[in-house]
Every structure is written in structure tokens, then in C-alpha cells.
Short mmCIF file of C-alpha atoms in Angstrom, two decimals:
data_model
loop_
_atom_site.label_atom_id
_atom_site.label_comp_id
_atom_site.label_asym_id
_atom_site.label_seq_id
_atom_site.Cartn_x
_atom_site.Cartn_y
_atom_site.Cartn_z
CA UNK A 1 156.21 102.22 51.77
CA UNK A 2 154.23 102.91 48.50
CA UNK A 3 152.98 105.94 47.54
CA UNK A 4 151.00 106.85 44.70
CA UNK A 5 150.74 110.01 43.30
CA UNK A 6 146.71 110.01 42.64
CA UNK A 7 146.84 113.62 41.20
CA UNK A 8 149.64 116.50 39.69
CA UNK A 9 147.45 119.02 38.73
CA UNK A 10 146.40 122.66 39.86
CA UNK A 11 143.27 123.79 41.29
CA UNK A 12 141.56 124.00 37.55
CA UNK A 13 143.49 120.43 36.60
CA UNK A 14 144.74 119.83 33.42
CA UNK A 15 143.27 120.27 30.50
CA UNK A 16 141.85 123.58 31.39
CA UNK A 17 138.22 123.88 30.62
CA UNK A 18 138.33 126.00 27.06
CA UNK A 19 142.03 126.28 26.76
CA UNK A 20 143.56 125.12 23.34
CA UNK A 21 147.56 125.46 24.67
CA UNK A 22 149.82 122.55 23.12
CA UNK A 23 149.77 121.20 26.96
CA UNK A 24 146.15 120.91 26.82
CA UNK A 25 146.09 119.60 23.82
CA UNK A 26 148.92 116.96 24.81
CA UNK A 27 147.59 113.46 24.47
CA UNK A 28 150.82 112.02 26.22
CA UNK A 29 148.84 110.94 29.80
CA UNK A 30 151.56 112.48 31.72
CA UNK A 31 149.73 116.04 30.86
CA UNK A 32 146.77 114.90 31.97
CA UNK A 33 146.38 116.17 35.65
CA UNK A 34 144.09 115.44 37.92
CA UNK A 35 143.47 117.70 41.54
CA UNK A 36 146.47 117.02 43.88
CA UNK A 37 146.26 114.35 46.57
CA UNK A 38 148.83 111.10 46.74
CA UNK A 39 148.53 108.15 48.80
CA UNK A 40 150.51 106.36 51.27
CA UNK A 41 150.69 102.52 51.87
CA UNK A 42 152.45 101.25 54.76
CA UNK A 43 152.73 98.41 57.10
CA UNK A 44 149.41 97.40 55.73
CA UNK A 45 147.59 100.82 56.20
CA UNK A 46 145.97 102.84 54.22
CA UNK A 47 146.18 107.01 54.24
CA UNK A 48 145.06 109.96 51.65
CA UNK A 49 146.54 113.28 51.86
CA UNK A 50 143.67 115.37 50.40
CA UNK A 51 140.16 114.57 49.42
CA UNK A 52 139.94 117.52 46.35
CA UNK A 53 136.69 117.12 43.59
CA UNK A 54 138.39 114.02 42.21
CA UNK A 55 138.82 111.82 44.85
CA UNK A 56 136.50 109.59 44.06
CA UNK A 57 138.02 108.80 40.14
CA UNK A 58 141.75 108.60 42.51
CA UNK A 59 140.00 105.45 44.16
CA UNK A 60 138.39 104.28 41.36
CA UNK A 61 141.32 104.39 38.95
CA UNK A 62 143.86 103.01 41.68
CA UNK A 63 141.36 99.99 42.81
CA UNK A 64 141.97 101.65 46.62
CA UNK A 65 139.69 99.43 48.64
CA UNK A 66 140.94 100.47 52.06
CA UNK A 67 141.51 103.48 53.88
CA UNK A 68 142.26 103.76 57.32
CA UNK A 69 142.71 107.66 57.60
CA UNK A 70 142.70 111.38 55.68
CA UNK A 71 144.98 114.17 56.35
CA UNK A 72 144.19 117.28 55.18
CA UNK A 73 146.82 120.28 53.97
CA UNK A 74 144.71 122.56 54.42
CA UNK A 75 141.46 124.04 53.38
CA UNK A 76 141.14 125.10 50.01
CA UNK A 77 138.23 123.44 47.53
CA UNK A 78 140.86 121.64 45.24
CA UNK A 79 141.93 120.00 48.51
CA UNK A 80 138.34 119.34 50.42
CA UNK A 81 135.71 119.31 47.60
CA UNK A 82 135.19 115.07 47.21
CA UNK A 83 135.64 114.44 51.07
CA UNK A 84 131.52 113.41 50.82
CA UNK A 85 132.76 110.31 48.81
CA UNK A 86 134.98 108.68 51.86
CA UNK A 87 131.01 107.61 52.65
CA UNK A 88 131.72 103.83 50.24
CA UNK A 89 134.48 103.34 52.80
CA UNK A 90 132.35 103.71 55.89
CA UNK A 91 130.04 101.19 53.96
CA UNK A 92 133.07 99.02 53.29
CA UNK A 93 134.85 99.37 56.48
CA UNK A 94 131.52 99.43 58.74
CA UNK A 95 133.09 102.29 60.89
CA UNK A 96 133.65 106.24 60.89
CA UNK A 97 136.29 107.66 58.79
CA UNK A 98 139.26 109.51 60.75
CA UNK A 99 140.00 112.84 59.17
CA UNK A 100 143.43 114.40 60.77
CA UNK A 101 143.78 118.49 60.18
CA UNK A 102 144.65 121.71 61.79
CA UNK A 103 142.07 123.45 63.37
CA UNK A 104 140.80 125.85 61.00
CA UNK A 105 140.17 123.09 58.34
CA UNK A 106 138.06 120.69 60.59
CA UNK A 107 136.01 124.08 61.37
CA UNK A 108 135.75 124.74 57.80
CA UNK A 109 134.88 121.20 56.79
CA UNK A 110 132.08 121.12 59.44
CA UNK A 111 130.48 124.53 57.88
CA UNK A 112 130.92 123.14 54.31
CA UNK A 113 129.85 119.78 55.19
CA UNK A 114 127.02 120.73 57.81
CA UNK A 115 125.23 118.00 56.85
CA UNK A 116 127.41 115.02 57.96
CA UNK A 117 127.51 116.91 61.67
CA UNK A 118 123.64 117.41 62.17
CA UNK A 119 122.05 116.04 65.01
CA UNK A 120 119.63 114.56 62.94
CA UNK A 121 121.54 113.07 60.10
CA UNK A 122 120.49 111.37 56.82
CA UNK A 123 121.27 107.90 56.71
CA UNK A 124 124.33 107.21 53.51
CA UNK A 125 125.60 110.30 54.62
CA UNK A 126 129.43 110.11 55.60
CA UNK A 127 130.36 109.30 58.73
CA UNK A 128 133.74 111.42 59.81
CA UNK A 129 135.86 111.21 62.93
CA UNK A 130 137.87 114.69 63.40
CA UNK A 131 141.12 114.73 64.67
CA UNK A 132 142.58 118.37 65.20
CA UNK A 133 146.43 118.34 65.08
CA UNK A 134 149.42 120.87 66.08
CA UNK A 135 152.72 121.05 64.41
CA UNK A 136 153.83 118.58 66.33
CA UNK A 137 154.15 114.64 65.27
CA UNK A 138 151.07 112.18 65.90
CA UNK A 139 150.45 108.90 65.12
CA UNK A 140 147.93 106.87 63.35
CA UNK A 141 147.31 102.75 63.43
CA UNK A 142 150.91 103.41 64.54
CA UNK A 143 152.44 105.19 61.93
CA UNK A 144 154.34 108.46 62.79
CA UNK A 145 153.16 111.81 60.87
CA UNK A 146 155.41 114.58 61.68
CA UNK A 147 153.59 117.46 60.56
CA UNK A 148 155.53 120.43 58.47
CA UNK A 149 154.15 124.00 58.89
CA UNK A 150 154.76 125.84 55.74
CA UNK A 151 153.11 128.94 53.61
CA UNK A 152 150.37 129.41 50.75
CA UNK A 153 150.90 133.01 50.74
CA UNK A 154 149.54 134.18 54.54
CA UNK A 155 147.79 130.42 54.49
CA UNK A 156 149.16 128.20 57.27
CA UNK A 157 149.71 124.70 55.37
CA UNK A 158 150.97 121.64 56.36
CA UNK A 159 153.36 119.06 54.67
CA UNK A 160 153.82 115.76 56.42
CA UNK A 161 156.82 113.28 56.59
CA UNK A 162 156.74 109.93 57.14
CA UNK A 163 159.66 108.14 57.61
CA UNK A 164 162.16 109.02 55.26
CA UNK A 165 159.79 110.51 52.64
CA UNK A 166 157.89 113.77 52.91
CA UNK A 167 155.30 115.70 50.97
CA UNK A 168 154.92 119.42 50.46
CA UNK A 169 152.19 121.06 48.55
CA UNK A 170 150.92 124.37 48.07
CA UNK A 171 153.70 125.90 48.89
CA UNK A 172 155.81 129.24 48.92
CA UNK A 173 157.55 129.77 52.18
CA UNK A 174 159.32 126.79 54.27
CA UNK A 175 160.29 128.37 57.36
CA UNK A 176 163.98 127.88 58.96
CA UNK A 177 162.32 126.54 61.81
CA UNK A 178 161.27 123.39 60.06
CA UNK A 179 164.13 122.70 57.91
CA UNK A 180 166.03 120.33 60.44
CA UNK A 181 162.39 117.74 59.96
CA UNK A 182 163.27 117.49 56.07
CA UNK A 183 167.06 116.73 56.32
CA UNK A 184 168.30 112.91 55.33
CA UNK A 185 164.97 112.66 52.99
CA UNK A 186 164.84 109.50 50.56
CA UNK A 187 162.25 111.13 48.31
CA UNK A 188 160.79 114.70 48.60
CA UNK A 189 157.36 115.11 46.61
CA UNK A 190 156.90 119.30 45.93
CA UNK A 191 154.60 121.62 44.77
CA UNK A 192 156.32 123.73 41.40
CA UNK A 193 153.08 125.78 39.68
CA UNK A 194 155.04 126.83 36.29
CA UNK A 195 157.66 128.89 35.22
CA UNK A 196 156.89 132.31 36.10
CA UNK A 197 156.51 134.08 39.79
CA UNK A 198 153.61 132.84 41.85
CA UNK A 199 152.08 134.80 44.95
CA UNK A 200 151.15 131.39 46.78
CA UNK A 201 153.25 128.68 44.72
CA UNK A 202 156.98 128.00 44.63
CA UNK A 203 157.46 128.66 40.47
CA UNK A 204 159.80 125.70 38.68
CA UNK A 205 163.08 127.68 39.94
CA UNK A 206 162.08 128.28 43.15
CA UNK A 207 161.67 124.56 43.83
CA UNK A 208 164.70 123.10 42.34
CA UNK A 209 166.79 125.84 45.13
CA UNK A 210 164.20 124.28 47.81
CA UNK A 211 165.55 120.65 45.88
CA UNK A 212 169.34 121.99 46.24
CA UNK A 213 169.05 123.19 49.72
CA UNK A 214 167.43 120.08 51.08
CA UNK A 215 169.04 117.18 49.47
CA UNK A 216 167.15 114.31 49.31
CA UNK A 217 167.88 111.78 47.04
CA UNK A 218 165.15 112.49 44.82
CA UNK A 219 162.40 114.28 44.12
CA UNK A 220 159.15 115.03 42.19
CA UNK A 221 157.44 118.05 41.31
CA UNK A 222 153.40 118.53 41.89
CA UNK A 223 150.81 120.90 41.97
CA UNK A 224 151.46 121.08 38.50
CA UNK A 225 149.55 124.01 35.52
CA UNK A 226 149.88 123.74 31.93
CA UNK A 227 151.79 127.12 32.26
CA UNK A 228 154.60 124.51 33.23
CA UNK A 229 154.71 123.15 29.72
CA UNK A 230 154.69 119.59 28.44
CA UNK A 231 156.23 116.57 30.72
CA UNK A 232 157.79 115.45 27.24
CA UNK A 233 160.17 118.57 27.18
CA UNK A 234 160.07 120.00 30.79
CA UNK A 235 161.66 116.88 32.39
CA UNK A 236 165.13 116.34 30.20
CA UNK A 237 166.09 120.09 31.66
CA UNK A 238 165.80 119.27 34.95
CA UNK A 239 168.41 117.59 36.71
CA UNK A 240 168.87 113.90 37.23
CA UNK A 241 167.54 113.12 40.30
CA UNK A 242 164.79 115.25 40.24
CA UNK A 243 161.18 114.78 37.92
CA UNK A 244 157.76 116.08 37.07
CA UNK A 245 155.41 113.85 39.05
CA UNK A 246 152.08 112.57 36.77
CA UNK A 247 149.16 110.95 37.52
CA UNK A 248 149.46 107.62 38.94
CA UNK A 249 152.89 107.45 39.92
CA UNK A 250 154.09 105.12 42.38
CA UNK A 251 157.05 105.78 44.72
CA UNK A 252 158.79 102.98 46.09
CA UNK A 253 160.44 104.07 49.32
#
């Protein structure tokens, strides 16, 4: 399995539009962050966790010429905002796009989206194939998802594991209840907003006890604001086996 992390950033992404902070000033690329979403290559297929405004610079920049499937999180803009663009894969492909998500996202992508579901539809527009799940595992082209139902404040959200690596973002809660589906975890990829206390987000502490309590053998932080600080300095305080995630990383697993 290969997975890519195509972006690290918060909802504004990093730079911040008209902020002049030593992060946003960085020019080391690792501070340059990009809406969250990461990719997932296995046994020859193709999936995207999250289609947020920059989707279509993800594909571009990572020469993705396949895609077999999205999941969605959940339903926030960051997360939904470039799904219009998975319309040069149905050109590509020459078939609908599956999109995988809990019920109250495929009802909100359908309102925001009301075009691509019209009874009489534009032609270019995308072509989408809805898939409501539970938070129970699925598969798709016959790879297992097992879903993993977690909080953005009162938000239902959900990670997803596959195999032995797993990806939580947009984050504060993990229930008890779903611990036992993120034990014996070769890499964990998790959502850490900054420093400070976050109503929705798991701050930089709050992830490394998620980190401690979990195990895996390693892990990367997402979801990442330039409250966090730069990569350069953040990263050497953090222990070994653990890292700030950036733009473009791949994860061999």
C-alpha cells in the first residue's frame, strides 16, 4: 500500500490569506499546506479520502490518473468543495464515479451539488454514484474499509482503516467503543490543529496521548494551522516515531 498525503493543512490552508506569521512566511515547502485529503494505492486501485477546494491541484501535482472511488469524512467545505472536478475521471474512466459516505453527507452533497442529480442534466457535468455507509466495514474493488466513528465537536466523523494503516481527521473525541479497530496499527495518520485547546480538533498534546494510548508504530500528524509553528522546529520535539505530515508525503505500508 501507498499512500500519499495530498494535503496537511486546515480549513483556511497554509499560508493564510493576509497573515505575515514566520509560518506563513516559511519558504521551507513543508509549511506550505494544502486542504486535507490523502490517497490510497492498493492492489492496483485507486481511492481519495476527501475531495476539499484543492482537489483538483492534489491530482494534478501527484500525476493521479486513476481513481476508482471517494470516501468522504464528513461534510464540511474544506472536505467537499472540489468534488465537481472528479468529472476528468468520468471522461477518463468512461463510467460514474463511486462516492462512499454516511448519510448526512451524500444528502448534503446532493443539495450542494443539485446540479449533478437533476433530471435534466448538463452534459460535462460529473457523473457520481452514492454509496451510503454505516459504521460498519464495506468493501470496494475488494478492498476492506472499516469505518471509525469519531467526533468534530457534536459532528459525527468517520476515520477509515485499511489494513494495517488508518486515518483520522478532524478529530476530538475517539470513543472507547472503537478503540479495539485501531489496535496493532503499522502507521496512524492524525489530525493535531496547533498547540493550544481546540473545541473540534485534538491540539498537538492531545494527539501525541491519542499516539501513546494506541501504539502504532508510527505516526503523522495532519490537519495542520500555522498556529502549530514551523515543521523545521516543531518536528525535533516530538518523539521518534512520530512526525508532522506535509504535502506530498508518501507512506509506504
Amino acid at each position: 500500500m501507498v499512500v500519499t498525503l495530498l494535503g496537511t493543512g486546515t480549513s483556511s490552508g497554509v499560508p493564510l490569506i493576509g497573515c505575515s506569521c514566520e509560518v506563513c512566511r516559511s519558504l521551507d515547502y513543508r509549511d506550505k499546506r494544502l486542504r486535507v485529503s490523502v490517497h490510497i494505492l492498493i492492489e492496483e486501485k485507486s481511492f481519495v479520502i476527501d475531495t476539499g477546494p484543492d482537489f483538483r491541484q492534489h491530482m494534478l501535482r501527484e500525476g493521479i490518473n486513476q481513481l476508482d472511488a471517494v470516501l468522504f469524512t464528513h461534510q464540511h467545505k474544506d472536505h467537499t468543495a472540489g468534488l465537481d472536478d472528479v468529472r476528468a475521471f468520468n471522461f477518463l474512466q468512461q463510467r460514474d464515479m463511486p462516492v462512499y459516505g454516511r448519510a448526512q453527507v451524500l444528502e448534503q452533497l446532493q443539495r450542494e451539488f443539485e446540479y449533478a442529480f437533476a433530471e435534466f442534466r448538463y452534459p460535462g457535468i460529473p457523473r457520481l454514484r452514492l454509496h451510503e455507509i454505516h459504521n460498519e466495514p464495506f468493501s470496494i474493488e475488494g478492498v476492506e474499509f472499516v469505518p471509525i466513528d469519531v467526533l468534530h465537536h457534536k459532528l459525527p466523523v468517520f476515520g477509515f482503516r485499511v489494513g494495517d494503516f488508518a486515518y483520522l481527521t478532524d478529530v476530538n473525541h475517539i470513543p472507547e467503543s472503537e478503540y479495539a479497530k485501531l489496535q496493532n496499527l503499522d502507521t496512524l495518520v492524525l489530525g493535531a490543529l496547533q498547540h493550544e485547546p481546540h473545541i473540534s480538533h485534538f491540539n498537538l498534546r492531545e494527539a501525541l496521548e491519542v499516539v501513546e494510548l494506541l501504539k502504532p508504530q508510527r505516526a503523522y500528524f495532519t490537519h495542520i494551522s500555522h498556529k502549530m509553528g514551523r515543521h523545521s522546529l516543531v518536528e525535533p520535539t516530538l518523539p521518534s516515531h512520530v512526525k508532522l505530515g506535509y504535502d506530498g508525503l508518501k507512506l509506504y505500508i
